[in-house]
Coordinates of C-alpha atoms and ligand atoms in Angstrom, one line a residue:
M1 CA 56.6 11.9 -80.8
N2 CA 53.4 10.2 -79.7
K3 CA 51.7 10.8 -76.4
E4 CA 53.2 7.7 -74.7
Q5 CA 56.7 8.7 -75.7
R6 CA 56.1 12.3 -74.7
D7 CA 54.8 11.3 -71.3
E8 CA 57.8 9.0 -70.6
V9 CA 60.3 11.7 -71.5
F10 CA 58.3 14.3 -69.5
N11 CA 58.2 12.1 -66.4
H12 CA 62.0 11.4 -66.4
A13 CA 62.9 15.0 -67.0
K14 CA 60.6 16.2 -64.2
E15 CA 62.1 13.8 -61.7
W16 CA 65.7 14.8 -62.7
I17 CA 64.8 18.5 -62.5
Y18 CA 63.5 18.1 -58.9
E19 CA 66.7 16.1 -58.0
A20 CA 69.0 18.7 -59.5
G21 CA 67.1 21.5 -57.9
K22 CA 67.3 20.0 -54.4
E23 CA 71.1 19.5 -54.8
I24 CA 71.4 23.2 -55.8
R25 CA 69.3 24.3 -52.7
D26 CA 71.3 22.0 -50.4
Q27 CA 74.6 23.6 -51.8
I28 CA 73.4 27.2 -52.1
H29 CA 75.8 28.5 -49.4
A30 CA 78.8 26.3 -50.3
P31 CA 81.8 28.1 -51.7
L32 CA 81.6 28.6 -55.5
V33 CA 84.3 28.9 -58.2
V34 CA 83.1 31.7 -60.5
D35 CA 84.6 32.1 -64.0
T36 CA 83.7 34.4 -66.9
K37 CA 82.9 33.5 -70.5
S38 CA 82.3 35.9 -73.4
N39 CA 82.7 39.0 -71.2
P40 CA 83.4 39.9 -67.6
N41 CA 79.7 39.9 -66.8
D42 CA 78.9 36.5 -68.5
L43 CA 79.4 34.2 -65.5
V44 CA 79.7 30.4 -65.1
T45 CA 80.1 28.5 -61.9
T46 CA 81.0 25.0 -60.8
M47 CA 77.3 24.5 -60.1
D48 CA 76.3 25.3 -63.7
K49 CA 78.7 22.7 -64.9
A50 CA 77.9 20.0 -62.4
T51 CA 74.2 20.4 -63.0
E52 CA 74.6 20.2 -66.7
E53 CA 76.8 17.1 -66.4
F54 CA 74.1 15.5 -64.1
F55 CA 71.4 16.0 -66.8
T56 CA 73.6 14.9 -69.7
K57 CA 74.6 11.6 -67.9
K58 CA 71.0 10.8 -67.0
I59 CA 69.8 11.5 -70.6
K60 CA 72.6 9.5 -72.3
D61 CA 72.0 6.5 -69.9
T62 CA 68.2 6.5 -70.3
F63 CA 67.8 7.7 -73.9
P64 CA 71.0 6.9 -75.7
H65 CA 69.6 8.0 -79.1
H66 CA 68.5 11.5 -77.9
F67 CA 70.6 14.6 -78.6
I68 CA 71.6 17.4 -76.3
L69 CA 72.2 21.1 -77.0
S70 CA 73.4 22.8 -73.8
E71 CA 75.1 25.9 -72.5
E72 CA 78.2 24.6 -70.7
G73 CA 79.7 22.2 -73.2
Y74 CA 78.5 18.7 -72.1
G75 CA 76.1 18.4 -75.0
D76 CA 76.4 17.5 -78.6
N77 CA 77.6 19.6 -81.5
L78 CA 74.4 19.7 -83.4
K79 CA 73.9 20.7 -87.1
S80 CA 70.2 19.8 -87.3
M81 CA 67.2 19.5 -85.1
N82 CA 66.3 16.0 -86.4
G83 CA 65.2 13.5 -83.8
T84 CA 64.7 14.2 -80.1
V85 CA 66.8 17.1 -78.9
W86 CA 67.0 18.3 -75.3
I87 CA 67.9 22.0 -75.0
I88 CA 69.3 22.6 -71.6
D89 CA 70.3 25.6 -69.5
P90 CA 71.4 24.2 -66.1
I91 CA 71.2 27.6 -64.4
D92 CA 69.5 30.5 -66.3
G93 CA 70.3 33.7 -64.5
T94 CA 73.8 32.7 -63.3
M95 CA 74.5 36.3 -62.2
N96 CA 71.4 36.2 -59.9
F97 CA 72.6 32.8 -58.7
V98 CA 76.0 34.2 -57.8
H99 CA 74.9 37.5 -56.3
Q100 CA 71.4 36.9 -55.0
K101 CA 71.2 33.2 -54.5
R102 CA 67.6 33.4 -55.9
N103 CA 65.8 34.4 -59.1
F104 CA 67.4 31.7 -61.3
A105 CA 66.0 28.7 -63.1
I106 CA 66.7 25.3 -64.6
S107 CA 65.4 25.5 -68.2
I108 CA 64.8 22.5 -70.4
G109 CA 63.0 22.4 -73.8
I110 CA 62.6 19.1 -75.6
Y111 CA 62.0 19.1 -79.4
Y112 CA 61.2 16.4 -81.9
D113 CA 62.2 17.1 -85.5
G114 CA 62.3 20.8 -84.7
V115 CA 58.9 20.9 -83.0
G116 CA 58.7 21.9 -79.3
E117 CA 57.1 19.0 -77.4
I118 CA 57.9 19.7 -73.8
G119 CA 59.0 22.7 -71.8
F120 CA 60.2 23.0 -68.1
I121 CA 61.2 26.2 -66.2
Y122 CA 62.0 25.5 -62.6
N123 CA 62.4 28.4 -60.2
V124 CA 64.8 26.5 -57.9
M125 CA 64.7 28.5 -54.7
E126 CA 60.9 29.0 -54.8
D127 CA 60.4 25.4 -55.8
I128 CA 58.0 26.4 -58.6
L129 CA 57.9 24.3 -61.7
Y130 CA 56.3 25.6 -64.9
S131 CA 55.8 22.7 -67.2
A132 CA 54.1 22.2 -70.6
K133 CA 53.4 19.4 -73.0
K134 CA 52.4 20.2 -76.6
G135 CA 48.6 20.5 -76.8
E136 CA 48.1 20.0 -73.1
G137 CA 48.6 23.6 -71.7
V138 CA 50.9 24.8 -68.9
Y139 CA 51.0 23.9 -65.3
K140 CA 52.5 26.0 -62.5
N141 CA 53.2 23.2 -60.0
N142 CA 49.9 21.4 -60.0
D143 CA 47.7 24.3 -61.2
K144 CA 46.8 24.7 -64.8
L145 CA 47.4 28.3 -66.1
P146 CA 44.6 30.0 -67.9
R147 CA 45.1 31.1 -71.5
L148 CA 46.5 34.6 -71.8
R149 CA 44.0 37.5 -71.6
K150 CA 42.8 39.2 -74.8
N151 CA 42.5 42.9 -75.5
I152 CA 44.7 44.3 -72.7
P153 CA 44.8 48.1 -73.1
F154 CA 48.3 49.1 -74.1
N155 CA 48.7 51.6 -71.2
E156 CA 48.1 48.7 -68.8
T157 CA 50.9 46.5 -70.3
M158 CA 53.7 45.1 -68.1
L159 CA 56.9 44.9 -70.0
S160 CA 60.1 43.1 -69.3
L161 CA 63.4 44.0 -71.0
N162 CA 67.0 44.7 -70.1
H163 CA 68.7 48.0 -69.8
F164 CA 70.7 47.4 -73.0
W165 CA 67.6 48.5 -75.0
L166 CA 67.5 51.9 -73.2
C167 CA 71.2 52.8 -73.4
E168 CA 73.0 54.2 -76.4
N169 CA 74.0 51.2 -78.6
R170 CA 74.6 50.2 -82.2
L171 CA 71.5 48.0 -82.6
V172 CA 68.5 50.1 -81.6
D173 CA 67.4 53.8 -81.3
E174 CA 67.2 54.1 -77.5
K175 CA 64.8 57.1 -77.8
V176 CA 62.1 54.9 -79.3
M177 CA 62.6 52.3 -76.6
Q178 CA 62.5 55.0 -73.9
K179 CA 59.1 56.1 -75.3
L180 CA 57.9 52.4 -75.1
V181 CA 58.9 52.3 -71.4
K182 CA 56.9 55.5 -70.8
D183 CA 53.9 54.3 -72.8
V184 CA 53.4 51.0 -71.0
R185 CA 52.2 50.8 -67.4
G186 CA 55.5 49.3 -65.9
A187 CA 58.8 47.9 -67.0
R188 CA 60.8 45.2 -65.2
T189 CA 64.1 43.4 -65.5
Y190 CA 64.4 40.0 -63.8
G191 CA 67.8 38.8 -65.1
S192 CA 66.7 35.3 -66.1
A193 CA 65.3 34.9 -69.6
A194 CA 63.6 31.6 -68.7
L195 CA 61.8 33.1 -65.7
E196 CA 60.8 36.1 -67.9
F197 CA 59.2 33.6 -70.3
A198 CA 57.5 31.9 -67.4
Y199 CA 56.1 35.2 -66.2
V200 CA 54.7 35.9 -69.7
A201 CA 53.0 32.5 -69.6
E202 CA 51.6 33.3 -66.2
G203 CA 50.2 36.6 -67.4
I204 CA 52.1 38.7 -64.9
I205 CA 54.3 40.2 -67.7
D206 CA 52.7 40.8 -71.1
T207 CA 55.8 41.0 -73.3
Y208 CA 59.5 40.2 -72.8
L209 CA 62.1 41.7 -75.2
T210 CA 65.7 40.7 -75.6
L211 CA 68.3 41.3 -78.3
S212 CA 70.6 38.3 -78.2
L213 CA 70.0 35.0 -76.5
S214 CA 71.0 31.4 -77.1
P215 CA 68.7 28.5 -77.8
W216 CA 69.0 27.2 -74.2
D217 CA 67.7 30.5 -72.9
Y218 CA 64.4 30.3 -74.8
A219 CA 63.8 26.7 -75.9
A220 CA 61.6 25.8 -73.0
G221 CA 60.0 29.3 -72.8
I222 CA 58.8 29.2 -76.4
V223 CA 56.9 25.9 -75.7
I224 CA 55.4 27.2 -72.5
V225 CA 54.3 30.6 -73.9
N226 CA 52.9 28.9 -77.0
E227 CA 50.7 26.6 -74.8
V228 CA 48.9 29.5 -73.2
G229 CA 48.2 31.2 -76.6
G230 CA 51.2 33.6 -76.6
V231 CA 53.6 34.1 -79.5
T232 CA 57.4 34.4 -79.8
T233 CA 59.3 35.9 -82.8
T234 CA 62.7 37.6 -83.5
V235 CA 62.8 41.4 -83.5
D236 CA 62.1 41.2 -87.3
G237 CA 58.9 39.2 -86.7
D238 CA 60.4 35.9 -87.9
A239 CA 60.2 32.4 -86.4
I240 CA 63.1 31.5 -84.0
N241 CA 65.8 29.1 -85.1
M242 CA 66.9 26.7 -82.4
L243 CA 70.4 26.3 -83.8
H244 CA 71.5 29.9 -83.6
K245 CA 71.5 32.9 -81.3
S246 CA 68.5 35.1 -81.7
S247 CA 66.7 38.2 -80.6
V248 CA 63.4 37.5 -78.9
V249 CA 60.0 39.3 -78.6
T250 CA 57.6 37.0 -76.7
G251 CA 54.2 37.7 -75.2
N252 CA 50.6 38.1 -75.3
R253 CA 49.6 38.0 -79.0
G254 CA 48.1 41.5 -79.4
I255 CA 50.6 43.3 -77.2
Q256 CA 53.5 41.5 -78.8
Q257 CA 52.4 42.6 -82.3
T258 CA 51.9 46.3 -81.2
I259 CA 55.4 46.4 -79.6
L260 CA 57.0 44.7 -82.6
N261 CA 55.3 46.9 -85.2
D262 CA 55.0 50.2 -83.5
Y263 CA 58.3 50.3 -81.5
V264 CA 60.8 47.6 -82.1
K265 CA 60.8 47.7 -85.9
T266 CA 61.1 51.5 -85.8
A267 CA 63.9 51.3 -83.3
R268 CA 66.0 48.8 -85.3
K269 CA 69.1 50.4 -86.8
Ligands
2AM301 P1 72.6 32.9 -68.3 O1 72.4 33.4 -66.9 O2 72.3 31.5 -68.5 O3 73.9 33.4 -68.8 C1 70.2 38.0 -68.4 O4 69.5 39.1 -68.8 C2 69.7 36.8 -69.2 O5 70.4 36.8 -70.5 C3 69.9 35.5 -68.6 O6 68.9 34.6 -69.0 C4 71.3 35.1 -69.2 O7 71.5 33.7 -69.2 C5 71.1 35.6 -70.6 N1 72.4 35.8 -71.3 C6 72.6 35.3 -72.6 N2 73.8 35.6 -73.0 C7 74.4 36.3 -72.1 C8 75.7 36.9 -71.9 N3 76.6 36.9 -72.9 N4 76.0 37.5 -70.8 C9 75.1 37.6 -69.8 N5 73.8 37.1 -69.9 C10 73.5 36.4 -71.0
CA302 CA1 73.2 29.3 -67.9

């Protein structure tokens, strides 16, 4: 994708995100139909579906040769990342959307032949848009974010993870993860993977860990964290594949490595 093409796609996507976000804010107190998906706590609403349908229609009308990978079933069934692929989560943090009516985001990553070109994470209720184009850094609304700090002392690290890591489970030794939570300065759980990536990029969280996410949860975040000098891998330290579910360890380069090597790899069962 050349700069002209990237700018054209970016400008359309940004306009549609603001339009979708305004619609969600306008409807935030309207009655919702809430269904469950893979388990009773995996929620989907009429607003998730309507928002995804809005984006897929706009994209197919404007860019008929582009592909879409998305959470709620309006996208394509993709077997490869060839060409331009929009990876869309219409509402990331659906449980927050339902219960709190805040702390959720629209997340859109745009890839060309498997390379992340554009990332958007829109905190809808706060009207804060994190956006990135490959090679041009990250903006929080109109302000360019600085590159991530280097050499943060480990005992000053802010960590984000969900409680699953800390409870008895079949994937990790929770005792190792409990030690990690004690060794860092503070631990947080925000309930929206996309926002957690955005907070890593902003430098207000140093690392975010999660055991199983789908491409639409991290496609935009990876581009955005990468553009401020951060790094994202699986819990085994491998690159993330956009066509499958994955574990994720994203963050400030030095801290991410320490957490991966000294804690996560030891904790893996
Ligand atoms: P979602 O709101 O789009 O479903 C919550 O910790 C984070 O994990 C959210 O970003 C949520 O995305 C994501 N997530 C991914 N798979 C999930 C699942 N099966 N159930 C609940 N949250 C899930
Ligand atoms: Ca979602």
